[in-house]
PDB file of C-alpha atoms in Angstrom:
ATOM      1  CA  TYR N  10     105.502 114.544  17.023  1.00 37.00           C
ATOM      2  CA  GLU N  11     103.447 117.023  15.215  1.00 45.00           C
ATOM      3  CA  GLY N  12     103.211 118.625  11.787  1.00 54.00           C
ATOM      4  CA  GLU N  13     102.335 117.328   8.313  1.00 65.00           C
ATOM      5  CA  PHE N  14     105.071 114.854   8.160  1.00 65.00           C
ATOM      6  CA  PHE N  15     104.149 113.107  11.406  1.00 64.00           C
ATOM      7  CA  ARG N  16     100.334 113.133  10.408  1.00 74.00           C
ATOM      8  CA  TYR N  17     101.313 111.196   7.433  1.00 76.00           C
ATOM      9  CA  ILE N  18     103.422 108.847   9.403  1.00 81.00           C
ATOM     10  CA  GLY N  19     100.602 108.401  11.816  1.00 82.00           C
ATOM     11  CA  SER N  20      98.211 107.452   9.049  1.00 86.00           C
ATOM     12  CA  LEU N  21     100.706 104.907   7.621  1.00 87.00           C
ATOM     13  CA  TYR N  22     101.097 103.396  11.050  1.00 90.00           C
ATOM     14  CA  LYS N  23      97.373 102.400  11.138  1.00 91.00           C
ATOM     15  CA  LEU N  24      97.964 100.383   7.914  1.00 92.00           C
ATOM     16  CA  ILE N  25     101.010  98.408   9.090  1.00 95.00           C
ATOM     17  CA  HIS N  26     100.611  95.012  10.660  1.00 96.00           C
ATOM     18  CA  PRO N  27     100.898  95.284  14.407  1.00 96.00           C
ATOM     19  CA  ALA N  28     103.546  92.636  14.720  1.00 97.00           C
ATOM     20  CA  ASP N  29     105.811  94.663  12.141  1.00 97.00           C
ATOM     21  CA  LEU N  30     105.152  98.134  13.414  1.00 96.00           C
ATOM     22  CA  PRO N  31     107.863  98.303  16.080  1.00 96.00           C
ATOM     23  CA  GLY N  32     110.558  97.373  13.644  1.00 96.00           C
ATOM     24  CA  MET N  33     109.359  99.888  11.194  1.00 95.00           C
ATOM     25  CA  GLN N  34     109.278 102.542  13.791  1.00 94.00           C
ATOM     26  CA  ALA N  35     112.669 101.754  15.090  1.00 96.00           C
ATOM     27  CA  ALA N  36     114.170 101.986  11.444  1.00 96.00           C
ATOM     28  CA  LEU N  37     112.491 105.356  10.904  1.00 94.00           C
ATOM     29  CA  ASN N  38     113.520 106.843  14.163  1.00 94.00           C
ATOM     30  CA  LYS N  39     117.161 105.735  13.545  1.00 96.00           C
ATOM     31  CA  HIS N  40     117.056 107.796  10.366  1.00 95.00           C
ATOM     32  CA  ILE N  41     115.529 110.681  11.825  1.00 92.00           C
ATOM     33  CA  GLN N  42     117.958 110.735  14.710  1.00 93.00           C
ATOM     34  CA  GLY N  43     120.840 110.734  12.177  1.00 93.00           C
ATOM     35  CA  ARG N  44     122.057 107.233  13.032  1.00 95.00           C
ATOM     36  CA  ALA N  45     121.326 105.920   9.446  1.00 95.00           C
ATOM     37  CA  PHE N  46     121.807 107.642   6.161  1.00 94.00           C
ATOM     38  CA  PHE N  47     118.456 106.473   4.849  1.00 94.00           C
ATOM     39  CA  TYR N  48     115.490 104.612   6.071  1.00 94.00           C
ATOM     40  CA  GLU N  49     114.775 100.968   5.268  1.00 97.00           C
ATOM     41  CA  ALA N  50     112.271  98.415   6.527  1.00 97.00           C
ATOM     42  CA  GLU N  51     110.177  95.498   5.413  1.00 97.00           C
ATOM     43  CA  TYR N  52     106.717  95.066   6.770  1.00 96.00           C
ATOM     44  CA  ARG N  53     103.144  93.935   6.011  1.00 97.00           C
ATOM     45  CA  ILE N  54     100.700  96.661   5.170  1.00 94.00           C
ATOM     46  CA  ARG N  55      96.979  96.396   4.565  1.00 93.00           C
ATOM     47  CA  HIS N  56      96.177  96.422   0.845  1.00 90.00           C
ATOM     48  CA  LYS N  57      93.133  98.278  -0.358  1.00 87.00           C
ATOM     49  CA  LEU N  58      91.456  95.002  -1.132  1.00 89.00           C
ATOM     50  CA  GLY N  59      91.822  94.079   2.622  1.00 90.00           C
ATOM     51  CA  ASP N  60      94.577  91.639   2.601  1.00 93.00           C
ATOM     52  CA  TRP N  61      98.105  91.907   3.912  1.00 96.00           C
ATOM     53  CA  ILE N  62     100.975  92.411   1.464  1.00 96.00           C
ATOM     54  CA  TYR N  63     104.774  92.480   2.150  1.00 97.00           C
ATOM     55  CA  THR N  64     106.565  95.677   1.185  1.00 96.00           C
ATOM     56  CA  LEU N  65     110.155  96.912   1.276  1.00 97.00           C
ATOM     57  CA  ALA N  66     110.250 100.661   2.078  1.00 95.00           C
ATOM     58  CA  ARG N  67     113.253 102.737   1.385  1.00 96.00           C
ATOM     59  CA  GLY N  68     113.532 106.600   1.816  1.00 94.00           C
ATOM     60  CA  LYS N  69     115.410 109.664   2.976  1.00 95.00           C
ATOM     61  CA  ILE N  70     114.380 112.845   4.572  1.00 94.00           C
ATOM     62  CA  ILE N  71     114.938 115.528   2.110  1.00 93.00           C
ATOM     63  CA  GLU N  72     113.540 118.605   4.012  1.00 91.00           C
ATOM     64  CA  TRP N  73     113.787 119.644   7.620  1.00 91.00           C
ATOM     65  CA  ASP N  74     112.252 122.628   9.385  1.00 89.00           C
ATOM     66  CA  THR N  75     114.271 125.291  11.297  1.00 89.00           C
ATOM     67  CA  GLN N  76     113.867 123.298  14.526  1.00 88.00           C
ATOM     68  CA  GLY N  77     115.358 120.167  12.911  1.00 87.00           C
ATOM     69  CA  LYS N  78     112.075 118.329  12.582  1.00 88.00           C
ATOM     70  CA  PRO N  79     111.413 116.348   9.327  1.00 90.00           C
ATOM     71  CA  LEU N  80     109.117 117.893   6.676  1.00 88.00           C
ATOM     72  CA  ARG N  81     109.449 115.643   3.695  1.00 88.00           C
ATOM     73  CA  LEU N  82     110.691 112.028   3.016  1.00 88.00           C
ATOM     74  CA  CYS N  83     111.226 110.720  -0.351  1.00 92.00           C
ATOM     75  CA  GLY N  84     111.244 107.055  -1.115  1.00 91.00           C
ATOM     76  CA  ILE N  85     109.732 104.016  -2.626  1.00 94.00           C
ATOM     77  CA  ASN N  86     107.701 101.081  -1.626  1.00 92.00           C
ATOM     78  CA  ILE N  87     108.192  97.702  -3.340  1.00 95.00           C
ATOM     79  CA  ASP N  88     105.733  94.847  -3.252  1.00 96.00           C
ATOM     80  CA  ILE N  89     107.959  91.837  -2.048  1.00 97.00           C
ATOM     81  CA  SER N  90     105.073  89.420  -1.304  1.00 96.00           C
ATOM     82  CA  LYS N  91     106.318  86.951  -3.858  1.00 96.00           C
ATOM     83  CA  ARG N  92     109.764  86.996  -2.506  1.00 96.00           C
ATOM     84  CA  LYS N  93     108.532  86.434   1.056  1.00 95.00           C
ATOM     85  CA  LYS N  94     106.338  83.564  -0.061  1.00 94.00           C
ATOM     86  CA  LEU N  95     109.253  81.917  -1.763  1.00 94.00           C
ATOM     87  CA  GLU N  96     111.463  82.564   1.269  1.00 94.00           C
ATOM     88  CA  ALA N  97     108.703  80.914   3.500  1.00 90.00           C
ATOM     89  CA  GLU N  98     108.517  77.918   1.140  1.00 89.00           C
ATOM     90  CA  LEU N  99     112.371  77.433   1.086  1.00 91.00           C
ATOM     91  CA  GLN N 100     112.380  77.684   4.957  1.00 88.00           C
ATOM     92  CA  ALA N 101     109.737  74.943   5.090  1.00 86.00           C
ATOM     93  CA  LEU N 102     111.620  72.798   2.819  1.00 87.00           C
ATOM     94  CA  ALA N 103     114.686  73.091   5.024  1.00 90.00           C
ATOM     95  CA  MET N 104     112.772  72.229   8.094  1.00 96.00           C
ATOM     96  CA  THR N 105     110.203  69.621   7.050  1.00 96.00           C
ATOM     97  CA  ASP N 106     110.053  66.107   5.666  1.00 97.00           C
ATOM     98  CA  VAL N 107     108.539  66.454   2.259  1.00 94.00           C
ATOM     99  CA  LEU N 108     106.375  63.266   2.392  1.00 97.00           C
ATOM    100  CA  THR N 109     104.959  63.591   5.901  1.00 98.00           C
ATOM    101  CA  GLY N 110     105.064  67.443   6.530  1.00 96.00           C
ATOM    102  CA  ILE N 111     106.558  66.946   9.983  1.00 98.00           C
ATOM    103  CA  TYR N 112     110.150  68.075  10.893  1.00 98.00           C
ATOM    104  CA  ASN N 113     113.091  66.525   9.326  1.00 98.00           C
ATOM    105  CA  ARG N 114     116.174  64.962  11.044  1.00 97.00           C
ATOM    106  CA  ARG N 115     118.368  67.889  10.382  1.00 96.00           C
ATOM    107  CA  TYR N 116     116.107  70.471  11.879  1.00 97.00           C
ATOM    108  CA  PHE N 117     114.957  68.213  14.700  1.00 98.00           C
ATOM    109  CA  THR N 118     118.705  67.789  15.602  1.00 98.00           C
ATOM    110  CA  GLN N 119     119.045  71.678  15.942  1.00 97.00           C
ATOM    111  CA  LEU N 120     115.858  71.830  18.066  1.00 97.00           C
ATOM    112  CA  LEU N 121     117.214  69.085  20.432  1.00 98.00           C
ATOM    113  CA  GLU N 122     120.539  70.846  20.747  1.00 97.00           C
ATOM    114  CA  LYS N 123     118.744  74.119  21.826  1.00 96.00           C
ATOM    115  CA  GLU N 124     116.579  72.252  24.248  1.00 96.00           C
ATOM    116  CA  MET N 125     119.596  70.524  25.874  1.00 96.00           C
ATOM    117  CA  LYS N 126     121.246  74.002  26.368  1.00 95.00           C
ATOM    118  CA  ARG N 127     117.909  75.268  27.808  1.00 94.00           C
ATOM    119  CA  SER N 128     117.591  72.315  30.038  1.00 94.00           C
ATOM    120  CA  GLN N 129     121.126  72.770  31.375  1.00 92.00           C
ATOM    121  CA  ARG N 130     120.527  76.459  32.056  1.00 92.00           C
ATOM    122  CA  TYR N 131     117.127  76.387  33.624  1.00 93.00           C
ATOM    123  CA  GLN N 132     117.128  72.751  35.028  1.00 91.00           C
ATOM    124  CA  THR N 133     114.019  71.693  32.908  1.00 92.00           C
ATOM    125  CA  SER N 134     113.269  68.208  31.956  1.00 92.00           C
ATOM    126  CA  PHE N 135     112.441  66.619  28.698  1.00 96.00           C
ATOM    127  CA  SER N 136     112.124  63.132  27.236  1.00 97.00           C
ATOM    128  CA  LEU N 137     112.497  61.434  23.802  1.00 98.00           C
ATOM    129  CA  VAL N 138     110.219  58.829  22.250  1.00 99.00           C
ATOM    130  CA  MET N 139     111.502  57.160  19.242  1.00 99.00           C
ATOM    131  CA  PHE N 140     109.572  54.518  17.249  1.00 99.00           C
ATOM    132  CA  ASP N 141     109.985  52.316  14.272  1.00 98.00           C
ATOM    133  CA  ILE N 142     107.132  50.816  12.283  1.00 98.00           C
ATOM    134  CA  ASP N 143     107.324  47.028  12.471  1.00 98.00           C
ATOM    135  CA  HIS N 144     107.877  45.036   9.299  1.00 97.00           C
ATOM    136  CA  PHE N 145     107.641  48.084   7.111  1.00 98.00           C
ATOM    137  CA  LYS N 146     109.656  46.531   4.458  1.00 97.00           C
ATOM    138  CA  GLN N 147     106.975  43.825   3.959  1.00 97.00           C
ATOM    139  CA  VAL N 148     104.481  46.582   3.437  1.00 97.00           C
ATOM    140  CA  ASN N 149     106.517  48.049   0.591  1.00 97.00           C
ATOM    141  CA  ASP N 150     107.296  44.662  -0.917  1.00 97.00           C
ATOM    142  CA  THR N 151     103.677  43.546  -0.707  1.00 97.00           C
ATOM    143  CA  TYR N 152     101.718  46.717  -1.553  1.00 97.00           C
ATOM    144  CA  GLY N 153     104.365  48.869  -3.235  1.00 97.00           C
ATOM    145  CA  HIS N 154     106.022  52.154  -2.228  1.00 97.00           C
ATOM    146  CA  ASP N 155     103.103  54.346  -2.963  1.00 97.00           C
ATOM    147  CA  VAL N 156     101.076  52.429  -0.298  1.00 97.00           C
ATOM    148  CA  GLY N 157     104.035  52.421   1.960  1.00 98.00           C
ATOM    149  CA  ASP N 158     104.095  56.252   1.707  1.00 98.00           C
ATOM    150  CA  LEU N 159     100.373  56.407   2.477  1.00 98.00           C
ATOM    151  CA  VAL N 160     101.018  54.304   5.589  1.00 98.00           C
ATOM    152  CA  LEU N 161     103.747  56.689   6.808  1.00 98.00           C
ATOM    153  CA  LYS N 162     101.327  59.608   6.402  1.00 98.00           C
ATOM    154  CA  GLU N 163      98.577  57.821   8.195  1.00 98.00           C
ATOM    155  CA  VAL N 164     100.837  56.903  11.107  1.00 98.00           C
ATOM    156  CA  VAL N 165     101.941  60.479  11.437  1.00 98.00           C
ATOM    157  CA  SER N 166      98.234  61.655  11.458  1.00 98.00           C
ATOM    158  CA  LEU N 167      97.454  59.237  14.225  1.00 98.00           C
ATOM    159  CA  ILE N 168     100.477  60.027  16.380  1.00 98.00           C
ATOM    160  CA  LYS N 169      99.757  63.843  15.991  1.00 98.00           C
ATOM    161  CA  THR N 170      96.406  63.208  17.871  1.00 98.00           C
ATOM    162  CA  ARG N 171      98.418  62.121  20.944  1.00 97.00           C
ATOM    163  CA  ILE N 172     101.019  64.889  21.216  1.00 97.00           C
ATOM    164  CA  ARG N 173     100.805  68.538  22.256  1.00 96.00           C
ATOM    165  CA  LYS N 174     101.476  71.536  20.067  1.00 95.00           C
ATOM    166  CA  THR N 175     104.460  72.362  22.166  1.00 95.00           C
ATOM    167  CA  ASP N 176     106.140  68.965  21.266  1.00 97.00           C
ATOM    168  CA  PHE N 177     108.376  68.375  18.388  1.00 98.00           C
ATOM    169  CA  PHE N 178     107.636  65.507  15.997  1.00 99.00           C
ATOM    170  CA  ALA N 179     110.114  64.432  13.238  1.00 99.00           C
ATOM    171  CA  ARG N 180     110.834  61.707  10.736  1.00 98.00           C
ATOM    172  CA  TRP N 181     114.190  60.456  11.717  1.00 98.00           C
ATOM    173  CA  GLY N 182     114.738  58.107   8.715  1.00 96.00           C
ATOM    174  CA  GLY N 183     112.742  55.653   6.616  1.00 96.00           C
ATOM    175  CA  GLU N 184     110.080  54.280   8.854  1.00 98.00           C
ATOM    176  CA  GLU N 185     111.609  55.738  12.042  1.00 99.00           C
ATOM    177  CA  PHE N 186     110.152  58.727  13.993  1.00 99.00           C
ATOM    178  CA  ILE N 187     111.294  60.641  17.089  1.00 99.00           C
ATOM    179  CA  ILE N 188     109.288  63.098  19.384  1.00 99.00           C
ATOM    180  CA  LEU N 189     110.846  65.600  21.796  1.00 98.00           C
ATOM    181  CA  LEU N 190     108.462  66.075  24.762  1.00 98.00           C
ATOM    182  CA  LEU N 191     109.087  69.176  26.755  1.00 96.00           C
ATOM    183  CA  ASN N 192     108.959  69.343  30.478  1.00 95.00           C
ATOM    184  CA  THR N 193     108.100  65.541  30.594  1.00 95.00           C
ATOM    185  CA  SER N 194     109.547  62.901  32.825  1.00 94.00           C
ATOM    186  CA  TYR N 195     110.466  59.399  31.455  1.00 92.00           C
ATOM    187  CA  GLU N 196     107.353  58.161  33.497  1.00 95.00           C
ATOM    188  CA  GLN N 197     104.888  60.519  31.588  1.00 96.00           C
ATOM    189  CA  ALA N 198     106.732  59.893  28.304  1.00 97.00           C
ATOM    190  CA  ALA N 199     106.322  56.093  28.815  1.00 97.00           C
ATOM    191  CA  ILE N 200     102.550  56.417  29.393  1.00 98.00           C
ATOM    192  CA  LEU N 201     102.277  58.529  26.243  1.00 98.00           C
ATOM    193  CA  ALA N 202     104.299  56.089  24.240  1.00 98.00           C
ATOM    194  CA  GLU N 203     102.089  53.250  25.299  1.00 98.00           C
ATOM    195  CA  SER N 204      98.963  55.043  24.281  1.00 98.00           C
ATOM    196  CA  MET N 205     100.480  55.565  20.805  1.00 99.00           C
ATOM    197  CA  ARG N 206     101.415  51.939  20.580  1.00 98.00           C
ATOM    198  CA  GLU N 207      97.755  50.998  21.516  1.00 98.00           C
ATOM    199  CA  LEU N 208      96.370  53.448  18.962  1.00 98.00           C
ATOM    200  CA  LEU N 209      98.461  52.063  16.064  1.00 98.00           C
ATOM    201  CA  GLN N 210      97.715  48.485  17.040  1.00 97.00           C
ATOM    202  CA  ASN N 211      93.963  49.075  17.178  1.00 98.00           C
ATOM    203  CA  THR N 212      93.551  51.221  13.980  1.00 98.00           C
ATOM    204  CA  SER N 213      92.887  49.669  10.745  1.00 97.00           C
ATOM    205  CA  LEU N 214      94.762  51.486   7.923  1.00 97.00           C
ATOM    206  CA  PRO N 215      93.595  51.737   4.323  1.00 92.00           C
ATOM    207  CA  GLN N 216      94.709  48.722   2.136  1.00 93.00           C
ATOM    208  CA  VAL N 217      97.152  47.273   4.726  1.00 96.00           C
ATOM    209  CA  GLY N 218      95.054  46.887   7.875  1.00 96.00           C
ATOM    210  CA  ARG N 219      96.788  47.316  11.306  1.00 96.00           C
ATOM    211  CA  VAL N 220     100.404  48.138  11.737  1.00 97.00           C
ATOM    212  CA  THR N 221     102.396  48.188  15.033  1.00 98.00           C
ATOM    213  CA  ALA N 222     105.457  49.916  16.027  1.00 99.00           C
ATOM    214  CA  SER N 223     108.436  49.360  18.641  1.00 99.00           C
ATOM    215  CA  PHE N 224     109.029  52.243  20.885  1.00 99.00           C
ATOM    216  CA  GLY N 225     112.031  53.497  23.040  1.00 98.00           C
ATOM    217  CA  VAL N 226     111.604  56.119  25.775  1.00 98.00           C
ATOM    218  CA  SER N 227     114.393  58.092  27.451  1.00 97.00           C
ATOM    219  CA  SER N 228     114.787  61.233  29.332  1.00 96.00           C
ATOM    220  CA  TYR N 229     117.767  63.618  29.170  1.00 95.00           C
ATOM    221  CA  GLN N 230     120.390  63.589  31.885  1.00 91.00           C
ATOM    222  CA  ALA N 231     122.386  66.586  32.789  1.00 87.00           C
ATOM    223  CA  ASN N 232     125.505  67.214  30.835  1.00 86.00           C
ATOM    224  CA  GLU N 233     124.912  64.319  28.578  1.00 93.00           C
ATOM    225  CA  SER N 234     125.988  64.604  24.932  1.00 95.00           C
ATOM    226  CA  ILE N 235     123.373  64.604  22.083  1.00 96.00           C
ATOM    227  CA  ASP N 236     125.039  61.478  20.608  1.00 97.00           C
ATOM    228  CA  ALA N 237     124.697  59.695  23.934  1.00 96.00           C
ATOM    229  CA  LEU N 238     121.040  60.637  24.411  1.00 96.00           C
ATOM    230  CA  LEU N 239     120.168  59.540  20.885  1.00 97.00           C
ATOM    231  CA  LYS N 240     122.064  56.310  21.103  1.00 97.00           C
ATOM    232  CA  ARG N 241     120.249  55.383  24.300  1.00 96.00           C
ATOM    233  CA  VAL N 242     116.845  55.926  22.851  1.00 97.00           C
ATOM    234  CA  ASP N 243     117.785  54.146  19.592  1.00 98.00           C
ATOM    235  CA  ASP N 244     119.131  51.103  21.577  1.00 98.00           C
ATOM    236  CA  LEU N 245     115.797  50.959  23.409  1.00 98.00           C
ATOM    237  CA  VAL N 246     113.984  50.710  19.951  1.00 98.00           C
ATOM    238  CA  TYR N 247     116.287  47.958  18.985  1.00 98.00           C
ATOM    239  CA  GLN N 248     115.548  46.210  22.435  1.00 97.00           C
ATOM    240  CA  ALA N 249     111.857  46.461  21.637  1.00 98.00           C
ATOM    241  CA  LYS N 250     112.257  44.855  18.353  1.00 97.00           C
ATOM    242  CA  ARG N 251     114.400  42.041  19.740  1.00 96.00           C
ATOM    243  CA  ASN N 252     111.682  41.381  22.427  1.00 94.00           C
ATOM    244  CA  GLY N 253     108.944  40.729  19.767  1.00 95.00           C
ATOM    245  CA  ARG N 254     108.109  44.222  18.470  1.00 97.00           C
ATOM    246  CA  ASN N 255     105.011  46.070  19.269  1.00 98.00           C
ATOM    247  CA  CYS N 256     106.060  47.180  22.683  1.00 98.00           C
ATOM    248  CA  VAL N 257     107.648  49.948  24.684  1.00 98.00           C
ATOM    249  CA  ARG N 258     111.068  49.911  26.249  1.00 98.00           C
ATOM    250  CA  VAL N 259     111.916  52.602  28.785  1.00 97.00           C
ATOM    251  CA  ASP N 260     115.465  53.616  29.997  1.00 88.00           C
ATOM    252  CA  ARG N 261     115.108  54.510  33.787  1.00 69.00           C
ATOM    253  CA  TYR N 262     118.854  55.596  33.812  1.00 58.00           C
TER     254      TYR N 262
END
């Protein structure tokens, strides 16, 4: 590339966020090559104040030289930062539990389905840990739902200290939670679940003191349905509660 047009484009490239530059270049090249009637791309660009803003760029080359190279492009750039922020907020709402900030049941189920397909394809392993806070109804009845909500958030914060960034943690319902542990055997998952149980048992929470939880641990088996896997781990939590609560039950399948 050479000439005034490409010198301008080269200076523009320096302002575009590195992660967005390939997409912008692809859209522009598609127009230059005649495969698109006009050029359109969304990308982050460095503002004069130093921060990144999202912009929607639309344009069309209106003058070419005798060799078929572009000379002038006419177009507009629209600041779409507010729209992008709203989109991100809506996406977060669709993925996360409002109270605790971790994944919600719907999104976790989608992640689990994807991981099951990946496991079948690449022969990888993963395990599930599900747990239910013991006697949580008594917490709500005794201290009120506001305190109950605080307990849920405190429990989530504690459990987060035991899992990896690559694991998926979700609120399954009420006081029930589930964790997807990638590349983890049931033996490893059981050790982790026991450490979580001990952490909860030995931690005094504001206003309510110590709380305990009942855990179920199971690993995915080849060609198992999502419903069968979830039922197995849920049954294990139920077994833990029937056996006195505050314990871990493991399915060695």
